[in-house]
Coordinates of C-alpha atoms in Angstrom, one line a residue:
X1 CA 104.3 103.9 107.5
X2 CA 103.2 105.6 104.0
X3 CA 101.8 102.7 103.0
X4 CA 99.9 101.9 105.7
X5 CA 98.7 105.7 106.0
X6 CA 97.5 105.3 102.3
X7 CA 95.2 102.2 103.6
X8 CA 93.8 103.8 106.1
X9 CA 92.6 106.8 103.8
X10 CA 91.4 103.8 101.2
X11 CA 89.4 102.4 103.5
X12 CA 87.6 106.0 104.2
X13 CA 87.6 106.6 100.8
X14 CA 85.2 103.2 99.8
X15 CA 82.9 104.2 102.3
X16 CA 82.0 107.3 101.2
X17 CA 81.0 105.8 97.4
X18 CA 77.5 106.2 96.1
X19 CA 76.1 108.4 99.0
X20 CA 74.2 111.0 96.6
X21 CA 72.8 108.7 94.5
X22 CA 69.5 107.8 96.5
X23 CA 66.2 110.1 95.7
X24 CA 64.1 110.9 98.8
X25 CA 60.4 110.3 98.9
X26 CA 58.1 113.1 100.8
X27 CA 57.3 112.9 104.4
X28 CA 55.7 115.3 106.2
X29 CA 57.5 117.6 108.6
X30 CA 54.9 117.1 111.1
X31 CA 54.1 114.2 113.9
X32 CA 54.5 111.3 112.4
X33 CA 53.1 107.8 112.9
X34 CA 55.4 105.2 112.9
X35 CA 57.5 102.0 114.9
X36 CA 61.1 102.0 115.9
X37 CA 64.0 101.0 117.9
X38 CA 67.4 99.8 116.9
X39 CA 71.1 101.9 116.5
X40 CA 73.3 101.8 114.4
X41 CA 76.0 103.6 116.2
X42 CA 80.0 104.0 114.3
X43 CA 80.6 100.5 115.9
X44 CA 80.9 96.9 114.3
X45 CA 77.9 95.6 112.6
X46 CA 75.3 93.4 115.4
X47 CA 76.2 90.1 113.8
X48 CA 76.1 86.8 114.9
X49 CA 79.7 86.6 116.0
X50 CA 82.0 89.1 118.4
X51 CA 85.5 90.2 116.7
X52 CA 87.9 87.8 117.9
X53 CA 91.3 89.0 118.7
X54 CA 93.3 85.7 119.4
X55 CA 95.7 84.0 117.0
X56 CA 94.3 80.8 117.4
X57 CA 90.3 81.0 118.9
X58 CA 89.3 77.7 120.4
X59 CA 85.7 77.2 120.6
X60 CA 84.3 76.3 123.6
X61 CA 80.8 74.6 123.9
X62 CA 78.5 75.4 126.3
X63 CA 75.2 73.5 126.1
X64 CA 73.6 74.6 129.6
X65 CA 74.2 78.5 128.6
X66 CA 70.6 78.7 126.8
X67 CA 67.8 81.1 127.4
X68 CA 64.4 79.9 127.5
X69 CA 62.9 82.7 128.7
X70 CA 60.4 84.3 125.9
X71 CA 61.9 87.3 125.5
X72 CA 61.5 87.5 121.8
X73 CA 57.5 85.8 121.5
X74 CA 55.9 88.2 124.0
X75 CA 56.4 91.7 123.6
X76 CA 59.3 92.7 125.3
X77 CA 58.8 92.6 128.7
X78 CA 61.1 95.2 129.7
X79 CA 63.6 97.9 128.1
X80 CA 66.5 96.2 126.3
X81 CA 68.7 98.3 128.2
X82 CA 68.5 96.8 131.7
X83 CA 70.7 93.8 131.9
X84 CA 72.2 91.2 134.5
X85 CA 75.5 90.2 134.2
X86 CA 75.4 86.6 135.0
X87 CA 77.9 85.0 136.4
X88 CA 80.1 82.6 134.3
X89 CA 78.7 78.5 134.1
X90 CA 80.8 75.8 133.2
X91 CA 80.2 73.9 130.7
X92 CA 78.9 70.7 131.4
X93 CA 82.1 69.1 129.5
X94 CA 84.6 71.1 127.5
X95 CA 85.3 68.2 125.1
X96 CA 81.1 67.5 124.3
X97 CA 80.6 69.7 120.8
X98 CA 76.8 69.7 120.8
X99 CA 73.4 68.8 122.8
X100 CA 69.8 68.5 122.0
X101 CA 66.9 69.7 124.8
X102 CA 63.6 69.0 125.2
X103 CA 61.1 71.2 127.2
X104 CA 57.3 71.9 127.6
X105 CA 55.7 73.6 130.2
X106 CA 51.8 75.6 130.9
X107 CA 49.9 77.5 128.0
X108 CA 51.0 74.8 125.6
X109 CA 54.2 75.5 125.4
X110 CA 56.9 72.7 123.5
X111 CA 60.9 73.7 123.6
X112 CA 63.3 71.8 121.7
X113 CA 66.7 72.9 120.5
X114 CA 69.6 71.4 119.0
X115 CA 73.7 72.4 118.7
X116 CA 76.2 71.3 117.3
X117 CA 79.9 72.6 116.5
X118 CA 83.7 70.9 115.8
X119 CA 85.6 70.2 118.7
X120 CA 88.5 72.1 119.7
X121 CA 90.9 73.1 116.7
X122 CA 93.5 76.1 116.0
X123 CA 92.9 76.9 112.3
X124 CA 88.7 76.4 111.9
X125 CA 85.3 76.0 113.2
X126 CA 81.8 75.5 112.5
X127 CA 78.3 74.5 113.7
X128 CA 75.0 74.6 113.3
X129 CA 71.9 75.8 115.8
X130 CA 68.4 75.2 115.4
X131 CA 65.5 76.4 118.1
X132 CA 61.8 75.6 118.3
X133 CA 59.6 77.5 121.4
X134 CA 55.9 77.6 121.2
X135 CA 52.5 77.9 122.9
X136 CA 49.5 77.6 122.0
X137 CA 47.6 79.7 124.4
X138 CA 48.5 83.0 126.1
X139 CA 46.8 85.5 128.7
X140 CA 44.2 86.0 126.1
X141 CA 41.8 84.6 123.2
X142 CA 44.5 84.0 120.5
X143 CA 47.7 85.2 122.2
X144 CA 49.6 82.5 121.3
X145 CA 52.3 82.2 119.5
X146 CA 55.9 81.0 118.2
X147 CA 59.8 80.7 116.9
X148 CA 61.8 79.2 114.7
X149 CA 65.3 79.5 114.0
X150 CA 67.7 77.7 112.4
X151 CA 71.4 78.7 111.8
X152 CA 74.6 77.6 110.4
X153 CA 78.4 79.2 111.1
X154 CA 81.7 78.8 110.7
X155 CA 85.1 80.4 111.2
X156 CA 88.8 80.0 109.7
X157 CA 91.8 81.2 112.1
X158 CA 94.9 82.3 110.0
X159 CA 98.0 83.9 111.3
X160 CA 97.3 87.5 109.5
X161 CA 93.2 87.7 110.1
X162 CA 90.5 85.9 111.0
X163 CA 87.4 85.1 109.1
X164 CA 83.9 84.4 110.0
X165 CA 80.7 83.6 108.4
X166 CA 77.1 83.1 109.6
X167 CA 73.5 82.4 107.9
X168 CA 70.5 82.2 109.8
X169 CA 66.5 81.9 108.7
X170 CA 63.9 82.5 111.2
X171 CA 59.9 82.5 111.5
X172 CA 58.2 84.2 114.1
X173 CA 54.4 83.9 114.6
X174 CA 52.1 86.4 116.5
X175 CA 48.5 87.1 116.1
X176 CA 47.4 90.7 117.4
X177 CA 45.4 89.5 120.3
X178 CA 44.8 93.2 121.5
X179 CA 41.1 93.4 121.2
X180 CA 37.8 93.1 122.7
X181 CA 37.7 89.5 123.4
X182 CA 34.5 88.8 121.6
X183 CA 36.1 90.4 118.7
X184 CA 39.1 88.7 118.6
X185 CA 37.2 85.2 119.3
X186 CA 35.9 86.1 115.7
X187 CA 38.7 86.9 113.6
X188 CA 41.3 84.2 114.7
X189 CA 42.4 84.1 111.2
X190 CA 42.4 87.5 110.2
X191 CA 44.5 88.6 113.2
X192 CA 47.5 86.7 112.0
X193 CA 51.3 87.8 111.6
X194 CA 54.6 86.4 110.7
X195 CA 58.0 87.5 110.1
X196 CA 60.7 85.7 108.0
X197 CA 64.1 86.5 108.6
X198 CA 67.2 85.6 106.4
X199 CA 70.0 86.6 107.5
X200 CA 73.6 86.6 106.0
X201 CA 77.3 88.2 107.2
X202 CA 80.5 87.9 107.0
X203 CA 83.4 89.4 108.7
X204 CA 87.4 89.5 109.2
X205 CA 89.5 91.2 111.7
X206 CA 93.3 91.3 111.7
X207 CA 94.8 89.1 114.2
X208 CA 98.7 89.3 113.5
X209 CA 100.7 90.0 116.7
X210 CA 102.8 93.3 116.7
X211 CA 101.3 94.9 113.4
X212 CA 101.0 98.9 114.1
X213 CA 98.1 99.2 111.7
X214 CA 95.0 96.7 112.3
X215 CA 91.4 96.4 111.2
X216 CA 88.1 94.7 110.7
X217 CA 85.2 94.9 108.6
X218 CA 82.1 92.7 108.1
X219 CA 79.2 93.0 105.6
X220 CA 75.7 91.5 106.4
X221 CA 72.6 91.2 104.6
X222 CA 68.8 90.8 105.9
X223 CA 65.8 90.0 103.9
X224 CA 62.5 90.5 106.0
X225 CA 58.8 89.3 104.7
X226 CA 55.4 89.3 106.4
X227 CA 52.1 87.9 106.4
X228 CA 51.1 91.3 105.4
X229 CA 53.1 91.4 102.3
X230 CA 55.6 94.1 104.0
X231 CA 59.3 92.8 103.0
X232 CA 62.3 95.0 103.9
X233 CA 66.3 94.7 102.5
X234 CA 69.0 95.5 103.8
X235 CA 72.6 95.8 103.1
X236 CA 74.7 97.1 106.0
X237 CA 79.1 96.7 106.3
X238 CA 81.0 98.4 108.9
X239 CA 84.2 98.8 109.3
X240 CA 87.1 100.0 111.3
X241 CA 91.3 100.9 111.1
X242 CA 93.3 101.9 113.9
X243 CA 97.3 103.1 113.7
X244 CA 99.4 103.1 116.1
X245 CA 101.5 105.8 115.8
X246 CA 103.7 105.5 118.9
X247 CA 103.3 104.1 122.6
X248 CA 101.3 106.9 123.7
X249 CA 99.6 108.2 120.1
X250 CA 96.9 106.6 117.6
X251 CA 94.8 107.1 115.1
X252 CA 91.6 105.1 114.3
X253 CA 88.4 105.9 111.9
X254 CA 85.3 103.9 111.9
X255 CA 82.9 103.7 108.9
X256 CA 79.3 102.6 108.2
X257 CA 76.7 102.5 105.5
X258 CA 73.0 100.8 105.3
X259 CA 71.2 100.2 102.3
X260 CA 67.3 99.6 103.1
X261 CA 64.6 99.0 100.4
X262 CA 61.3 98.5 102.3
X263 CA 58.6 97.4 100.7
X264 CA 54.9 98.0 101.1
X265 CA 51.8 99.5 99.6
X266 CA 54.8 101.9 98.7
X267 CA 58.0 101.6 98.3
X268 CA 60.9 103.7 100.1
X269 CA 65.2 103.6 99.6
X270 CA 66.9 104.8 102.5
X271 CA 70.6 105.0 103.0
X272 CA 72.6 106.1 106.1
X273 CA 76.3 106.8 106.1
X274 CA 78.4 107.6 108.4
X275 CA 82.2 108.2 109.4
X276 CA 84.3 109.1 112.5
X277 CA 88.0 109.8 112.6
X278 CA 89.7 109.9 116.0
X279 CA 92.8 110.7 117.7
X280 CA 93.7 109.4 120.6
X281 CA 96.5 110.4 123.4
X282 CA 97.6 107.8 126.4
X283 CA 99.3 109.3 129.4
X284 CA 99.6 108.0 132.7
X285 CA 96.7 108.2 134.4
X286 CA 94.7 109.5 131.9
X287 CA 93.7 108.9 128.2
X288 CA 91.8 111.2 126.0
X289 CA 89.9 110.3 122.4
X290 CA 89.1 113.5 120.3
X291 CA 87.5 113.1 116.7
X292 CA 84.2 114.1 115.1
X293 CA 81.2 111.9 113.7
X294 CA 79.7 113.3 109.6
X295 CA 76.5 111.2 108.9
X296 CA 74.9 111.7 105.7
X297 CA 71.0 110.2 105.7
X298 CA 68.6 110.0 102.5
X299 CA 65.4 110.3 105.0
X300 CA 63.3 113.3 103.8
X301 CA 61.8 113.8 107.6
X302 CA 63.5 116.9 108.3
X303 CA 66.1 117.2 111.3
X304 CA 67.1 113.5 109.4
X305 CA 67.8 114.2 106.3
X306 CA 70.9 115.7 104.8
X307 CA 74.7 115.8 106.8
X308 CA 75.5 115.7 110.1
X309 CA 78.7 116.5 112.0
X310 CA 78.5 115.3 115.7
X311 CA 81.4 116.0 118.6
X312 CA 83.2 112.9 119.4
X313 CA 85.1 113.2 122.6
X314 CA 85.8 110.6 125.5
X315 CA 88.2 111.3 128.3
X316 CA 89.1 108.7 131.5
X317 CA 91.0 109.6 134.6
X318 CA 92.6 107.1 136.4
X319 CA 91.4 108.8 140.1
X320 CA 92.7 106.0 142.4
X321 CA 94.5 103.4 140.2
X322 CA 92.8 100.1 140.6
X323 CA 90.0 101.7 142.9
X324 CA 88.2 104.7 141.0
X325 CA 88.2 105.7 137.0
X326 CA 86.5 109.1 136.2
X327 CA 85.5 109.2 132.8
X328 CA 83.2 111.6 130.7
X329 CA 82.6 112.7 127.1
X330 CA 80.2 114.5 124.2
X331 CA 79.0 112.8 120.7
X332 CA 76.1 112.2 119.2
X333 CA 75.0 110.7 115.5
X334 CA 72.3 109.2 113.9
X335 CA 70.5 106.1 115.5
X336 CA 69.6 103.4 112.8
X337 CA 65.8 102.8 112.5
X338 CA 64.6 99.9 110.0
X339 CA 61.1 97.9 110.1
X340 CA 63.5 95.2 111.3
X341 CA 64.9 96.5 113.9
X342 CA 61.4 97.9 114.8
X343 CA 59.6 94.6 115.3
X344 CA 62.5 93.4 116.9
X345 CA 61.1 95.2 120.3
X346 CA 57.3 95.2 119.2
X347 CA 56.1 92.9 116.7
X348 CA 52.6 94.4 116.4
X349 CA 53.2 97.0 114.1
X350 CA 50.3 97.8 111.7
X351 CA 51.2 98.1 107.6
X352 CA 52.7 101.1 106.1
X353 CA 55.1 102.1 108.8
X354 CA 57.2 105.0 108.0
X355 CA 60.8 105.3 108.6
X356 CA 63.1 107.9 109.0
X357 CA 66.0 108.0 111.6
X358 CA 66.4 109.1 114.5
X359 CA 69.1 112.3 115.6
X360 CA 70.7 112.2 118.6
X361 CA 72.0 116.0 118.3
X362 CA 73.9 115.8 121.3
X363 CA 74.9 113.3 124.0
X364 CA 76.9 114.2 127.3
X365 CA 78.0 111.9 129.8
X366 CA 80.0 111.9 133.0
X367 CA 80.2 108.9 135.3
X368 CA 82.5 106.5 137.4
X369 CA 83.5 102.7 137.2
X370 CA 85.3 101.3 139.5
X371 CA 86.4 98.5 142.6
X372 CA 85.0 99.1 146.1
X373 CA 86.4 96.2 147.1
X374 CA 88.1 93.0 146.1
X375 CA 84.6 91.8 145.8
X376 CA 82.5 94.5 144.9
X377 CA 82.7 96.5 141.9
X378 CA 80.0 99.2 140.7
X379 CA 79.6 101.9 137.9
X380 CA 77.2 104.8 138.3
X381 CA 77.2 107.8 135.4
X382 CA 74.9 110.9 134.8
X383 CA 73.9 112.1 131.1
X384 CA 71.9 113.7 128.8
X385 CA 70.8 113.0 125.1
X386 CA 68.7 115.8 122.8
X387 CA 66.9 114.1 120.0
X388 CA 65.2 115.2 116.6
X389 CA 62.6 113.0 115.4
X390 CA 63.1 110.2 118.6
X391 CA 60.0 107.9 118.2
X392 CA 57.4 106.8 120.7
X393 CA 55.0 103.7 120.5
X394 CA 51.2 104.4 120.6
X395 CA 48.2 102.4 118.9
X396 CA 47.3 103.6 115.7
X397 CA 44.4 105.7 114.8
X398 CA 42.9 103.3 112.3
X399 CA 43.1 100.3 114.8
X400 CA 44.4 99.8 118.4
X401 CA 45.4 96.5 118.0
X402 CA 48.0 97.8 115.9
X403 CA 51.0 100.5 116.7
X404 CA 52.4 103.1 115.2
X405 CA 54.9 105.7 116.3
X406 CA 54.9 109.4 117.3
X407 CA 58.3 111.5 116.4
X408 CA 58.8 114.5 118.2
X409 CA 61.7 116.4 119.4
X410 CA 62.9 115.4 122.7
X411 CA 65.5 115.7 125.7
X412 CA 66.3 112.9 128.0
X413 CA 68.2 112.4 131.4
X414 CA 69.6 109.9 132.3
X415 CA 70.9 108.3 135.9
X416 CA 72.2 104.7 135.3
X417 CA 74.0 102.7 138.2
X418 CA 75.0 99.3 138.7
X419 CA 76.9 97.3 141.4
X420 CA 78.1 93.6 141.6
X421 CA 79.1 91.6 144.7
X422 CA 81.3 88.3 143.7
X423 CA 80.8 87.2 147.4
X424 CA 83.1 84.1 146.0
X425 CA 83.3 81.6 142.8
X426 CA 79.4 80.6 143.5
X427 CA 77.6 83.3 144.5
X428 CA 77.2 86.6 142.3
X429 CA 74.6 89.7 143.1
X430 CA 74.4 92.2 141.2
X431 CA 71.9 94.6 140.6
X432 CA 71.2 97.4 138.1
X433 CA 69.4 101.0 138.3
X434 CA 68.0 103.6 135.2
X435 CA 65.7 106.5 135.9
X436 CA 64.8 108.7 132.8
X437 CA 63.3 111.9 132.7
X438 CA 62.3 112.5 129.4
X439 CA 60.8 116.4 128.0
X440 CA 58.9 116.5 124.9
X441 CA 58.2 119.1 122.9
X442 CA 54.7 118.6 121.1
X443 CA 53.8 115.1 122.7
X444 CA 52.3 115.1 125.9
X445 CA 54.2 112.2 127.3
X446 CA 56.9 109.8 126.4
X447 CA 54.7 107.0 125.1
X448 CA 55.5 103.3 126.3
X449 CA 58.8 104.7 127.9
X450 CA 59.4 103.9 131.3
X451 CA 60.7 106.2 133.7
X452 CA 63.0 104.0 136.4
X453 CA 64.1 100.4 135.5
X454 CA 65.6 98.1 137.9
X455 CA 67.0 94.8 137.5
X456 CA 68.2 92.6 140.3
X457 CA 70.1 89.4 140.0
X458 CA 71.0 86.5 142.0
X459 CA 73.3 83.7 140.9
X460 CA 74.5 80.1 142.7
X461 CA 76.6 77.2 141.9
X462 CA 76.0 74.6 144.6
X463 CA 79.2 71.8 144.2
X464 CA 78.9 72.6 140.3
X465 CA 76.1 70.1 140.7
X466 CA 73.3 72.7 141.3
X467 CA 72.8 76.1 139.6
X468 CA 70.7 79.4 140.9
X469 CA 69.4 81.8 138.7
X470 CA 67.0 84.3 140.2
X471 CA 66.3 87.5 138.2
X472 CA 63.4 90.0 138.8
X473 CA 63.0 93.5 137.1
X474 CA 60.9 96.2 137.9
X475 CA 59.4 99.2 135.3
X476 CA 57.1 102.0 136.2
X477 CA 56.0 105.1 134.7
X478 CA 54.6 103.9 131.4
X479 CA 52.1 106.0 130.1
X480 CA 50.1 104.6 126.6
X481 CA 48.0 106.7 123.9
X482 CA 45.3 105.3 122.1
X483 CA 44.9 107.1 118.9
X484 CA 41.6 105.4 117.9
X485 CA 39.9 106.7 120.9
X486 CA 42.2 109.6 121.5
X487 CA 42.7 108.3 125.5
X488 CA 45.6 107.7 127.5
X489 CA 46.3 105.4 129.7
X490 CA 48.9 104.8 132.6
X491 CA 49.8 101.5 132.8
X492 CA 50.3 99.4 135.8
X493 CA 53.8 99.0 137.3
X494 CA 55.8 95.8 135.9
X495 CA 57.2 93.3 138.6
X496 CA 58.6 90.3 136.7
X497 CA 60.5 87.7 139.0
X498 CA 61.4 84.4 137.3
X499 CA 64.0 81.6 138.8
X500 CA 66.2 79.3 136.8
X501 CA 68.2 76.0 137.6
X502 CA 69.6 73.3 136.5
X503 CA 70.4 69.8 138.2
X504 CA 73.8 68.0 136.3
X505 CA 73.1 64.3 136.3
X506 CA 76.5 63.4 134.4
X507 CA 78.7 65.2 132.4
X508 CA 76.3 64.5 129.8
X509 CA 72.7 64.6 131.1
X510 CA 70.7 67.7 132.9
X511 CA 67.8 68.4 133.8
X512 CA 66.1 72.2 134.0
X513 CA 63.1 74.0 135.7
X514 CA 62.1 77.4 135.1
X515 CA 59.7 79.3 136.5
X516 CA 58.7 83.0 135.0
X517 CA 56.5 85.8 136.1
X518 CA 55.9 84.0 139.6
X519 CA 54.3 87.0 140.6
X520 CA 51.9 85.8 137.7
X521 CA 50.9 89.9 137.0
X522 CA 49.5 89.6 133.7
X523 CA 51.2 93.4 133.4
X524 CA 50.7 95.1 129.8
X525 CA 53.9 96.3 128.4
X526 CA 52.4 97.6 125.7
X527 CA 49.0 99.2 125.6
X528 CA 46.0 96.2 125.2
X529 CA 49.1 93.4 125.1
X530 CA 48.9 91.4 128.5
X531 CA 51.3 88.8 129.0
X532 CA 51.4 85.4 130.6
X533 CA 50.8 84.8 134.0
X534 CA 53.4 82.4 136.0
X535 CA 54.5 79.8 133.5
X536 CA 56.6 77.1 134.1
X537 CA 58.9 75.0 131.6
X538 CA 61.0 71.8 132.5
X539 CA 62.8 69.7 130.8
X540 CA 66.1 67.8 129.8
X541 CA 69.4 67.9 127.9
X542 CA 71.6 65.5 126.7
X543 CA 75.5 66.6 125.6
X544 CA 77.4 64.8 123.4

């Protein structure tokens, strides 16, 4: 038990090396101009690869579970947050390690994509993955665009721990097609933008049977570049130990530190740290997880920079076992914001973005998950976040084809609910609900934020032969600034409805149709930025 203890406490310790060593630039205290969105919450780092428990893993190819739909080469079409569950596909033959597809559909548009892994083995695995989706034209004079990506991976099952690996490159192309159409007839050149990703991690996690002290840890690095000579580095490893101390006692702390050099007409080091101990008690129908969250940050934005300590408590009540859990809790902690994880939900940001991130002072939750029947199942829950320094997207002042962000304190609530009907093995509904009030406190609205969310969800497997996929979400109450022009404007409501399927030839042979925005509104998610009408997309896959 001593020695184990002494681990846990090393692990701690090595996190907390180098965290004073980083000089802060000036930024000042004021609104500030500026892109974001991404978290990096005391939770395993976002790679490439879930932890995988198991003694023995066995990868399972599934060439039909793609996603053609362009989430990532038009701006986000709608809040990350509002998701469908789908419901599980087969795969079109267990034993068939890899596929290729071939697609092309309106506005020029060319898929192709090609996987490849082992087949079925206890002690490794590995594979490769490379994607093309393109076209030419958009809504617009130059909206066009593309991606690239082209991965490799691989993983090694021992009886102690499990190790995985992963290395990706990627190259997405936009041009910022949110001008005056005469204008942006003229400077089809100028109006270019790319990103280049590399992207490297590695991970382990514990996997022996019956040991009272466990763990995993994974270190990744990304390299970002652009057309615009911006480039961004980061080093990010995360890590967590839990001990079990008895049947109804443990003990875990999680650990995290980022590392980001961004590079632009200036440079700027930032590092975030940030540790949370917990205790946990198991009784009978309830369990209860107390702890605290310390994050140090080197941002020089004030309400970001300096130490932290954050509540961490999270309690569930078993109301009506196998019916009704109750569950609530209070934490908060710094919310990772990079110029990666920025473009990652709007790749139109102009040059020179400053960072700094965000504080989530306080979070309170209360809310209920449960069965209402053997078929339905739902989860509704009420909260509340305060934030210093949360950003909001607007167009920048120097040109509105570009965006920046506003920070600004600010107070959300928050009413998220979600239900699911499995009327049997090939039919699932489910649908999913988020209104958010948000109050700000110099900012005279919450920029680009929507205010409900709804996503609806339809899925059918006829015979295993045939599949359904029929998706639509709704966002209203966007409101967008243009700094230029000092206007605002409230944008139209979004109704996207797209449907999926897939007709199985053979166990090796498939062919899909997909049809997106059939409502063809050529809505603006971001201010300027319309996207596609209805497009459609078709095409084959092979498995072998």
């Amino acid at each position: 038990m001593n020695n184990k203890l002494l681990l846990l406490a090393l692990l701690v310790f090595t996190g907390s090396i180098s965290l004073f060593a980083q000089k802060e630039g000036e930024i000042p205290t004021a609104v500030f101009y500026n892109e974001v969105n991404a978290k990096l919450e005391l939770v395993p780092a976002n790679r490439f690869y879930e932890q995988n428990l198991d003694v023995q893993p066995i990868p399972d190819p599934k060439p039909q579970e793609y996603d053609t739909r362009d989430y990532t080469i038009n701006p986000p079409r709608f809040d990350a947050r509002v998701k469908i569950p789908t419901m599980p596909v087969d795969s079109i033959s267990p034993i068939l390690p890899g596929y290729a597809k071939l697609g092309f559909g309106n506005y020029g548009t060319v898929l192709g994509e090609f996987y490849y892994t082992n087949k079925r083995s206890s002690k490794y695995s590995y594979g490769t993955h490379f994607k093309h989706l393109s076209s030419s034209k958009g809504s617009l004079q130059n909206s066009g665009n593309g991606q690239d990506l082209l991965e490799f991976f691989g993983s090694s099952y021992g009886k102690n721990s499990t190790w995985r690996g992963h290395v990706s490159y990627s190259n997405n192309r936009y041009r910022y097609y949110g001008l005056p159409q005469d204008i942006a007839a003229n400077n089809k050149d100028s109006i270019k933008q790319t990103y280049q990703l590399f992207h490297a991690g590695v991970n382990t996690v514990k996997t022996k049977v019956g040991d009272k002290f466990t763990y995993n840890s994974g270190l990744d690095l990304y390299y970002l570049t652009t057309k615009l000579k911006a480039s961004e580095l980061e080093i990010a490893w995360n890590g967590r130990g839990d001990l079990k101390l008895n049947d109804t006692r443990s003990a875990a702390v999680d650990l995290g530190i980022s590392s980001a050099n961004r590079s632009d007409s200036s440079t700027l080091n930032r590092i975030l740290f940030q540790i949370k101990p917990t205790y946990k008690i198991i009784q009978d129908k309830w369990e209860i997880t107390v702890g605290a969250n310390v994050n140090y940050s080197t941002d020089t934005l004030k309400g970001s920079k300096g130490m932290h300590l954050y509540p961490a408590i999270h309690a569930d009540y078993n109301y009506i076992p196998g019916k009704i859990m109750l569950y609530g809790g209070i934490g908060g902690g710094m919310e990772k914001n990079t110029y990666r994880t920025f473009i990652q939900q709007n790749p139109y940001l102009g040059s020179d973005v400053p960072l700094a991130h965000s504080n989530k002072k306080i979070d309170v939750y209360l809310g209920s998950s449960g069965n209402l029947s053997d078929k339905v199942s739902y989860k509704a829950q009420l909260g509340y976040k305060a934030y210093t320094n949360q950003y909001f997207f607007t167009n920048s002042a120097t040109d509105s084809s570009k965006f920046t962000a506003l920070y600004d304190k600010a107070g959300v609530f928050v009413l998220d609910g979600s239900i699911f009907y499995d009327l049997n093995q090939d039919w699932r509904i489910s649908a999913n609900y988020i209104y958010n009030a948000w109050n700000t406190d110099v900012l005279a609205k919450a920029w680009h934020r929507p205010a409900s969310q709804l996503a609806l969800g339809i899925q059918y497997n006829l015979k295993k032969k045939i599949y359904f996929n029929a998706e639509m979400y709704y966002l209203s109450g966007i409101h967008g600034l243009n700094l230029e022009s000092n206007t605002s404007v409230q944008l139209k409501d979004i109704a996207d409805l797209s449907l999926k399927t897939e007709y199985r030839f053979s166990s090796s042979f498939s062919a899909f149709l997909e049809f997106n925005n059939i409502l063809s509104q050529k809505y603006q998610r971001y201010l300027y930025y319309q996207v596609k009408g209805i497009n459609i997309l078709g095409g084959l896959t092979y498995s072998f």
